[in-house]
CSV table of C-alpha atoms in Angstrom, one decimal:
chain,number,residue,atom,x,y,z
A,1,UNK,CA,0.0,0.0,0.0
A,2,UNK,CA,2.7,2.5,0.9
A,3,UNK,CA,6.0,1.1,-0.5
A,4,UNK,CA,6.1,3.8,-3.3
A,5,UNK,CA,5.9,6.6,-0.8
A,6,UNK,CA,9.3,7.7,0.5
A,7,UNK,CA,8.8,11.3,1.9
A,8,UNK,CA,6.2,12.8,4.1
A,9,UNK,CA,5.0,14.9,1.2
A,10,UNK,CA,4.3,11.7,-0.6
A,11,UNK,CA,1.8,10.9,2.1
A,12,UNK,CA,0.1,14.3,1.9
A,13,UNK,CA,2.2,16.2,4.5
A,14,UNK,CA,2.0,20.0,4.1
A,15,UNK,CA,2.9,23.2,5.9
A,16,UNK,CA,-0.4,23.1,7.7
A,17,UNK,CA,0.8,20.1,9.6
A,18,UNK,CA,4.5,20.9,10.0
A,19,UNK,CA,3.6,24.2,11.8
A,20,UNK,CA,1.9,22.2,14.5
A,21,UNK,CA,5.1,20.4,15.6
A,22,UNK,CA,6.6,22.0,18.7
A,23,UNK,CA,10.4,22.7,18.8
A,24,UNK,CA,10.8,20.2,21.6
A,25,UNK,CA,9.1,17.5,19.6
A,26,UNK,CA,11.2,17.5,16.5
A,27,UNK,CA,13.8,15.0,17.8
A,28,UNK,CA,11.4,12.8,19.9
A,29,UNK,CA,8.4,12.3,17.7
A,30,UNK,CA,7.6,11.0,14.2
A,31,UNK,CA,4.5,12.0,12.2
A,32,UNK,CA,2.5,9.1,10.6
A,33,UNK,CA,-0.7,9.0,8.7
A,34,UNK,CA,-3.7,6.8,9.5
A,35,UNK,CA,-4.1,4.7,6.3
A,36,UNK,CA,-6.7,2.3,7.5
A,37,UNK,CA,-9.1,2.0,10.4
A,38,UNK,CA,-10.1,-1.4,11.8
A,39,UNK,CA,-12.3,-2.3,14.8
A,40,UNK,CA,-9.5,-2.7,17.3
A,41,UNK,CA,-6.5,-1.0,15.7
A,42,UNK,CA,-5.2,1.8,13.3
A,43,UNK,CA,-2.8,1.1,10.5
A,44,UNK,CA,-0.4,4.0,10.3
A,45,UNK,CA,2.4,4.7,7.8
A,46,UNK,CA,5.1,7.2,7.0
A,47,UNK,CA,8.7,6.9,5.6
A,48,UNK,CA,10.2,4.0,7.6
A,49,UNK,CA,7.0,3.4,9.5
A,50,UNK,CA,4.3,0.8,8.6
A,51,UNK,CA,2.6,-0.6,11.7
A,52,UNK,CA,-0.5,-1.0,13.7
A,53,UNK,CA,-1.4,1.0,16.9
A,54,UNK,CA,-4.3,1.0,19.3
A,55,UNK,CA,-7.3,3.3,18.5
A,56,UNK,CA,-6.5,6.9,19.6
A,57,UNK,CA,-8.8,9.4,21.1
A,58,UNK,CA,-12.5,9.4,21.9
A,59,UNK,CA,-15.7,10.5,20.2
A,60,UNK,CA,-15.2,13.2,17.6
A,61,UNK,CA,-11.6,13.6,18.7
A,62,UNK,CA,-10.8,9.9,17.8
A,63,UNK,CA,-8.3,9.4,15.0
A,64,UNK,CA,-9.8,8.3,11.7
A,65,UNK,CA,-8.5,7.5,8.3
A,66,UNK,CA,-6.5,10.4,6.8
A,67,UNK,CA,-5.5,11.8,10.2
A,68,UNK,CA,-1.9,12.5,11.2
A,69,UNK,CA,-0.6,11.2,14.5
A,70,UNK,CA,2.6,12.1,16.3
A,71,UNK,CA,4.3,8.9,17.4
A,72,UNK,CA,6.9,8.4,20.1
A,73,UNK,CA,10.1,8.1,18.1
A,74,UNK,CA,11.2,5.0,20.2
A,75,UNK,CA,8.0,3.1,21.0
A,76,UNK,CA,5.9,4.3,18.0
A,77,UNK,CA,3.1,4.9,20.5
A,78,UNK,CA,0.7,7.7,19.5
A,79,UNK,CA,1.1,10.8,21.6
A,80,UNK,CA,-1.3,13.3,19.9
A,81,UNK,CA,-3.4,13.9,16.8
A,82,UNK,CA,-2.6,16.9,14.7
A,83,UNK,CA,-5.4,19.4,13.8
A,84,UNK,CA,-7.3,18.6,10.6
A,85,UNK,CA,-7.6,20.5,7.4
A,86,UNK,CA,-11.0,19.0,6.9
A,87,UNK,CA,-13.1,16.3,8.5
A,88,UNK,CA,-16.2,14.4,7.3
A,89,UNK,CA,-18.6,13.2,9.9
A,90,UNK,CA,-22.3,12.1,10.3
A,91,UNK,CA,-24.6,11.2,13.0
A,92,UNK,CA,-24.5,7.4,13.4
A,93,UNK,CA,-27.3,5.4,11.8
A,94,UNK,CA,-30.4,4.4,13.6
A,95,UNK,CA,-31.3,5.8,17.0
A,96,UNK,CA,-27.7,6.3,18.1
A,97,UNK,CA,-26.9,10.0,18.7
A,98,UNK,CA,-23.2,9.6,18.5
A,99,UNK,CA,-21.1,11.2,15.7
A,100,UNK,CA,-19.4,8.8,13.3
A,101,UNK,CA,-16.2,10.1,11.7
A,102,UNK,CA,-15.8,9.2,8.0
A,103,UNK,CA,-12.5,10.7,6.9
A,104,UNK,CA,-10.0,13.5,7.6
A,105,UNK,CA,-7.7,15.8,5.7
A,106,UNK,CA,-9.4,15.3,2.3
A,107,UNK,CA,-8.8,17.7,-0.5
A,108,UNK,CA,-11.5,16.6,-3.0
A,109,UNK,CA,-14.7,14.7,-2.4
A,110,UNK,CA,-15.9,12.5,-5.3
A,111,UNK,CA,-19.6,12.1,-4.8
A,112,UNK,CA,-20.5,9.0,-6.7
A,113,UNK,CA,-24.0,8.2,-8.1
A,114,UNK,CA,-25.1,6.3,-11.2
A,115,UNK,CA,-27.1,6.8,-14.3
A,116,UNK,CA,-30.0,4.5,-13.3
A,117,UNK,CA,-32.7,4.2,-10.6
A,118,UNK,CA,-30.1,4.9,-7.9
A,119,UNK,CA,-29.8,8.6,-9.0
A,120,UNK,CA,-31.2,10.7,-6.2
A,121,UNK,CA,-31.0,14.4,-6.1
A,122,UNK,CA,-31.8,14.7,-2.4
A,123,UNK,CA,-29.0,12.2,-1.5
A,124,UNK,CA,-26.5,14.2,-3.7
A,125,UNK,CA,-27.4,17.4,-1.9
A,126,UNK,CA,-26.6,15.8,1.4
A,127,UNK,CA,-23.1,14.9,0.3
A,128,UNK,CA,-22.6,18.3,-1.2
A,129,UNK,CA,-23.6,19.9,2.1
A,130,UNK,CA,-21.0,17.7,3.8
A,131,UNK,CA,-18.3,18.8,1.4
A,132,UNK,CA,-19.0,22.5,1.6
A,133,UNK,CA,-19.2,22.4,5.4
A,134,UNK,CA,-15.7,20.9,5.4
A,135,UNK,CA,-14.6,23.4,2.8
A,136,UNK,CA,-13.6,20.5,0.5
A,137,UNK,CA,-14.1,20.7,-3.3
A,138,UNK,CA,-17.0,18.4,-4.4
A,139,UNK,CA,-17.0,16.6,-7.8
A,140,UNK,CA,-20.1,14.6,-8.7
A,141,UNK,CA,-19.2,11.4,-10.6
A,142,UNK,CA,-22.0,9.7,-12.4
A,143,UNK,CA,-21.1,6.1,-13.3
A,144,UNK,CA,-22.7,3.4,-15.5
A,145,UNK,CA,-23.2,5.9,-18.3
A,146,UNK,CA,-23.0,3.0,-20.7
A,147,UNK,CA,-26.2,1.6,-19.3
A,148,UNK,CA,-28.3,4.7,-19.7
A,149,UNK,CA,-30.2,5.7,-22.8
A,150,UNK,CA,-29.7,9.4,-22.1
A,151,UNK,CA,-26.8,9.9,-19.7
A,152,UNK,CA,-26.9,13.7,-20.4
A,153,UNK,CA,-30.2,14.0,-18.6
A,154,UNK,CA,-28.5,12.8,-15.4
A,155,UNK,CA,-25.5,15.2,-16.0
A,156,UNK,CA,-27.8,18.2,-16.4
A,157,UNK,CA,-29.9,17.3,-13.3
A,158,UNK,CA,-26.8,17.0,-11.1
A,159,UNK,CA,-25.2,20.2,-12.5
A,160,UNK,CA,-28.2,22.3,-11.4
A,161,UNK,CA,-27.7,21.4,-7.7
A,162,UNK,CA,-25.0,24.0,-7.0
A,163,UNK,CA,-23.4,26.9,-9.0
A,164,UNK,CA,-20.1,25.9,-10.5
A,165,UNK,CA,-20.4,22.2,-9.6
A,166,UNK,CA,-18.2,19.9,-11.7
A,167,UNK,CA,-20.0,16.8,-12.9
A,168,UNK,CA,-18.2,13.9,-14.7
A,169,UNK,CA,-20.3,11.2,-16.4
A,170,UNK,CA,-18.4,8.0,-17.2
A,171,UNK,CA,-18.0,4.3,-17.4
A,172,UNK,CA,-15.7,3.4,-14.5
A,173,UNK,CA,-14.7,0.2,-16.3
A,174,UNK,CA,-13.1,2.2,-19.2
A,175,UNK,CA,-9.6,3.4,-18.4
A,176,UNK,CA,-9.9,6.3,-20.8
A,177,UNK,CA,-13.2,7.3,-19.2
A,178,UNK,CA,-11.7,8.1,-15.8
A,179,UNK,CA,-9.1,10.5,-17.3
A,180,UNK,CA,-11.1,13.6,-16.2
A,181,UNK,CA,-10.8,12.6,-12.6
A,182,UNK,CA,-7.0,12.4,-12.6
A,183,UNK,CA,-6.6,16.2,-12.2
A,184,UNK,CA,-7.7,15.7,-8.5
A,185,UNK,CA,-5.4,12.7,-7.9
A,186,UNK,CA,-2.0,14.3,-8.2
A,187,UNK,CA,1.0,14.0,-5.9
A,188,UNK,CA,0.1,14.3,-2.2
A,189,UNK,CA,-3.5,15.0,-2.9
A,190,UNK,CA,-6.2,13.1,-1.0
A,191,UNK,CA,-9.6,12.3,-2.6
A,192,UNK,CA,-12.5,10.5,-0.9
A,193,UNK,CA,-15.2,8.5,-2.5
A,194,UNK,CA,-18.7,8.6,-1.1
A,195,UNK,CA,-21.9,7.2,-2.3
A,196,UNK,CA,-24.6,4.6,-1.6
A,197,UNK,CA,-23.9,0.9,-2.1
A,198,UNK,CA,-23.8,-0.4,-5.6
A,199,UNK,CA,-23.1,2.9,-7.5
A,200,UNK,CA,-19.7,1.6,-8.7
A,201,UNK,CA,-17.3,3.0,-6.0
A,202,UNK,CA,-15.3,-0.2,-5.9
A,203,UNK,CA,-15.0,-0.3,-9.7
A,204,UNK,CA,-13.9,3.3,-9.7
A,205,UNK,CA,-11.4,2.6,-6.9
A,206,UNK,CA,-9.8,-0.1,-9.0
A,207,UNK,CA,-9.8,2.0,-12.1
A,208,UNK,CA,-8.1,5.0,-10.3
A,209,UNK,CA,-5.6,2.8,-8.5
A,210,UNK,CA,-4.7,1.0,-11.8
A,211,UNK,CA,-5.0,-2.4,-10.2
A,212,UNK,CA,-7.4,-4.6,-8.1
A,213,UNK,CA,-7.8,-3.0,-4.7
A,214,UNK,CA,-11.5,-3.6,-4.0
A,215,UNK,CA,-14.0,-6.4,-4.7
A,216,UNK,CA,-16.8,-5.6,-7.1
A,217,UNK,CA,-20.2,-7.1,-7.7
A,218,UNK,CA,-22.8,-6.6,-10.4
A,219,UNK,CA,-26.1,-4.7,-10.0
A,220,UNK,CA,-29.4,-6.4,-9.3
A,221,UNK,CA,-31.7,-6.4,-12.3
A,222,UNK,CA,-34.9,-5.8,-10.3
A,223,UNK,CA,-34.0,-2.4,-8.9
A,224,UNK,CA,-30.6,-1.4,-10.5
A,225,UNK,CA,-29.0,-1.4,-7.0
A,226,UNK,CA,-25.6,-3.0,-6.3
A,227,UNK,CA,-24.4,-5.2,-3.6
A,228,UNK,CA,-22.3,-3.6,-0.8
A,229,UNK,CA,-18.7,-4.7,-1.1
A,230,UNK,CA,-16.5,-2.2,0.8
A,231,UNK,CA,-16.5,-3.0,4.5
A,232,UNK,CA,-13.7,-0.7,5.9
A,233,UNK,CA,-12.1,2.7,5.4
A,234,UNK,CA,-8.6,2.8,4.0
A,235,UNK,CA,-6.2,5.0,2.0
A,236,UNK,CA,-5.2,3.6,-1.4
A,237,UNK,CA,-2.0,4.8,-3.1
A,238,UNK,CA,-2.7,6.1,-6.7
A,239,UNK,CA,-0.3,5.9,-9.6
A,240,UNK,CA,0.0,9.7,-9.9
A,241,UNK,CA,1.1,10.0,-6.3
A,242,UNK,CA,-2.3,10.8,-4.7
A,243,UNK,CA,-4.3,9.0,-2.1
A,244,UNK,CA,-7.9,7.7,-2.4
A,245,UNK,CA,-10.2,7.0,0.6
A,246,UNK,CA,-13.0,4.6,-0.1
A,247,UNK,CA,-15.8,4.4,2.4
A,248,UNK,CA,-18.5,1.8,3.0
A,249,UNK,CA,-21.8,2.5,1.2
A,250,UNK,CA,-24.1,4.5,3.5
A,251,UNK,CA,-27.7,3.4,3.8
A,252,UNK,CA,-28.4,6.3,6.0
A,253,UNK,CA,-26.7,9.7,6.0
A,254,UNK,CA,-27.8,11.8,9.0
A,255,UNK,CA,-26.4,15.3,8.9
A,256,UNK,CA,-25.1,17.2,11.9
A,257,UNK,CA,-23.2,20.5,12.3
A,258,UNK,CA,-23.5,21.3,8.6
A,259,UNK,CA,-25.8,24.3,8.5
A,260,UNK,CA,-23.3,26.5,6.7
A,261,UNK,CA,-22.8,23.7,4.1
A,262,UNK,CA,-26.6,23.4,3.6
A,263,UNK,CA,-26.9,27.1,3.1
A,264,UNK,CA,-24.1,27.1,0.5
A,265,UNK,CA,-25.6,24.3,-1.5
A,266,UNK,CA,-29.0,26.0,-1.3
A,267,UNK,CA,-27.7,29.5,-1.6
A,268,UNK,CA,-30.7,30.7,-3.6
A,269,UNK,CA,-33.1,29.5,-1.0
A,270,UNK,CA,-31.0,30.8,1.9
A,271,UNK,CA,-30.8,34.2,0.3
A,272,UNK,CA,-34.6,34.4,-0.1
A,273,UNK,CA,-35.0,33.4,3.6
A,274,UNK,CA,-33.0,36.5,4.6
A,275,UNK,CA,-35.6,38.6,2.9
A,276,UNK,CA,-38.6,37.3,4.8
A,277,UNK,CA,-40.5,39.8,6.9
A,278,UNK,CA,-40.1,37.9,10.1
A,279,UNK,CA,-36.7,36.5,11.3
A,280,UNK,CA,-38.4,33.4,12.6
A,281,UNK,CA,-40.4,32.8,9.5
A,282,UNK,CA,-41.4,29.1,9.0
A,283,UNK,CA,-41.6,29.7,5.2
A,284,UNK,CA,-45.1,28.2,5.0
A,285,UNK,CA,-48.1,30.5,5.5
A,286,UNK,CA,-46.5,33.4,7.3
A,287,UNK,CA,-47.2,36.9,5.7
A,288,UNK,CA,-44.2,38.5,4.0
A,289,UNK,CA,-42.5,35.2,3.3
A,290,UNK,CA,-40.1,35.7,0.4
A,291,UNK,CA,-39.7,32.0,-0.2
A,292,UNK,CA,-43.5,31.4,-0.5
A,293,UNK,CA,-43.7,34.4,-2.9
A,294,UNK,CA,-40.9,33.0,-5.1
A,295,UNK,CA,-42.6,29.6,-5.2
A,296,UNK,CA,-45.9,31.3,-6.2
A,297,UNK,CA,-44.2,33.3,-9.0
A,298,UNK,CA,-42.3,30.3,-10.3
A,299,UNK,CA,-39.0,31.8,-9.5
A,300,UNK,CA,-37.9,28.8,-7.4
A,301,UNK,CA,-38.8,25.2,-7.5
A,302,UNK,CA,-41.1,24.1,-4.6
A,303,UNK,CA,-39.5,20.7,-4.5
A,304,UNK,CA,-36.0,22.2,-4.0
A,305,UNK,CA,-37.4,24.3,-1.2
A,306,UNK,CA,-38.9,21.2,0.4
A,307,UNK,CA,-35.6,19.4,0.3
A,308,UNK,CA,-33.9,22.4,1.9
A,309,UNK,CA,-36.5,22.7,4.6
A,310,UNK,CA,-36.1,18.9,5.4
A,311,UNK,CA,-32.3,19.1,5.6
A,312,UNK,CA,-32.4,22.2,7.9
A,313,UNK,CA,-35.0,20.6,10.2
A,314,UNK,CA,-33.0,17.3,10.3
A,315,UNK,CA,-29.7,19.1,11.0
A,316,UNK,CA,-31.3,21.1,13.8
A,317,UNK,CA,-32.9,18.0,15.3
A,318,UNK,CA,-29.6,16.0,15.2
A,319,UNK,CA,-27.7,18.9,16.7
A,320,UNK,CA,-30.2,19.1,19.6
A,321,UNK,CA,-29.9,15.4,20.2
A,322,UNK,CA,-26.1,15.6,20.3
A,323,UNK,CA,-26.2,18.6,22.6
A,324,UNK,CA,-28.5,16.7,25.0
A,325,UNK,CA,-26.1,13.7,24.9
A,326,UNK,CA,-23.1,15.9,25.6
A,327,UNK,CA,-24.9,17.6,28.4
A,328,UNK,CA,-25.8,14.2,30.0
A,329,UNK,CA,-22.2,13.1,29.6
A,330,UNK,CA,-20.9,16.2,31.3
A,331,UNK,CA,-23.5,15.8,34.1
A,332,UNK,CA,-22.4,12.2,34.6
A,333,UNK,CA,-18.8,13.2,34.6
A,334,UNK,CA,-19.4,15.8,37.3
A,335,UNK,CA,-21.4,13.3,39.3
A,336,UNK,CA,-18.6,10.8,39.1
A,337,UNK,CA,-16.0,13.4,40.2
A,338,UNK,CA,-18.2,14.3,43.1
A,339,UNK,CA,-18.6,10.7,44.2
A,340,UNK,CA,-14.9,10.1,44.0
A,341,UNK,CA,-14.2,13.2,46.0
A,342,UNK,CA,-16.6,12.2,48.7
A,343,UNK,CA,-15.0,8.7,48.8
A,344,UNK,CA,-11.5,10.3,49.2
A,345,UNK,CA,-12.9,12.6,51.9
A,346,UNK,CA,-14.3,9.7,53.9
A,347,UNK,CA,-11.2,7.7,53.5
A,348,UNK,CA,-9.0,10.6,54.8
A,349,UNK,CA,-11.1,11.1,57.9
């Protein structure tokens, strides 16, 4: 996986990270990048380092794939995690209110969908909101163009989602077809693939890596959906010197802490909301609602407004759930500290 990388820059090291190294750490620590995350360990690598270490950090501060760790130069034990340029996270699936980290220090997010029944505008907008919140460049990649009668229809629908959005429509099995993506895969650059199961992420991973790195399976004929093949998160070395993070297909993508990203993706709707008569306008039946007026005049698509409203409400709900959990955790910590202090007091009497 890492044999071709011989300098820190080959792994994506940049000034952003080097300025975080304290003077007294230069001789006693070694930076290494998390190249794979497993249930009970992290695989870290750097020039002269290729080893496994125990999981590091808790919750949202835990090290994830793409992170940089400072290791003890003698024991190779992680000492601290460096600040991130970017991080992708989501609320865990189901009823769990924890945050699940996806990847860190990504330069470009390849949002993968396909030219078939899997194409879903609302899902794409969720990924775009994630990317813009993290200040990462999104590129929509539409696969299986060879199976569509009119792949251009999918391209145009995706391009409308955000001003200036780059959309590439291709057949991931064709080596020439992936050429437009290579601009984001240069030396030291990190790209991440996200998308639902079966859209061709594993096929695209293999094509970009130039060799077999991930298992692939065909699509089901009944619903055009694929079978989930990626089960972990890992960095793959690319021929042009970049790194690619593949992520498991996500059946559920619950957004949290991405309000700025939502407003950027839906900048037209967000701008209208600022013109409403009342600051707490619900954008429904309130008088002076600029959004309602724009829908009535046909200046904005009601379905797009509905998707924006849904994401804003979901993000606020998830944030509230997380805030309540954090408050409970803090209260439990204070209670535990108080109990321990009382025990010490009784013991010392």
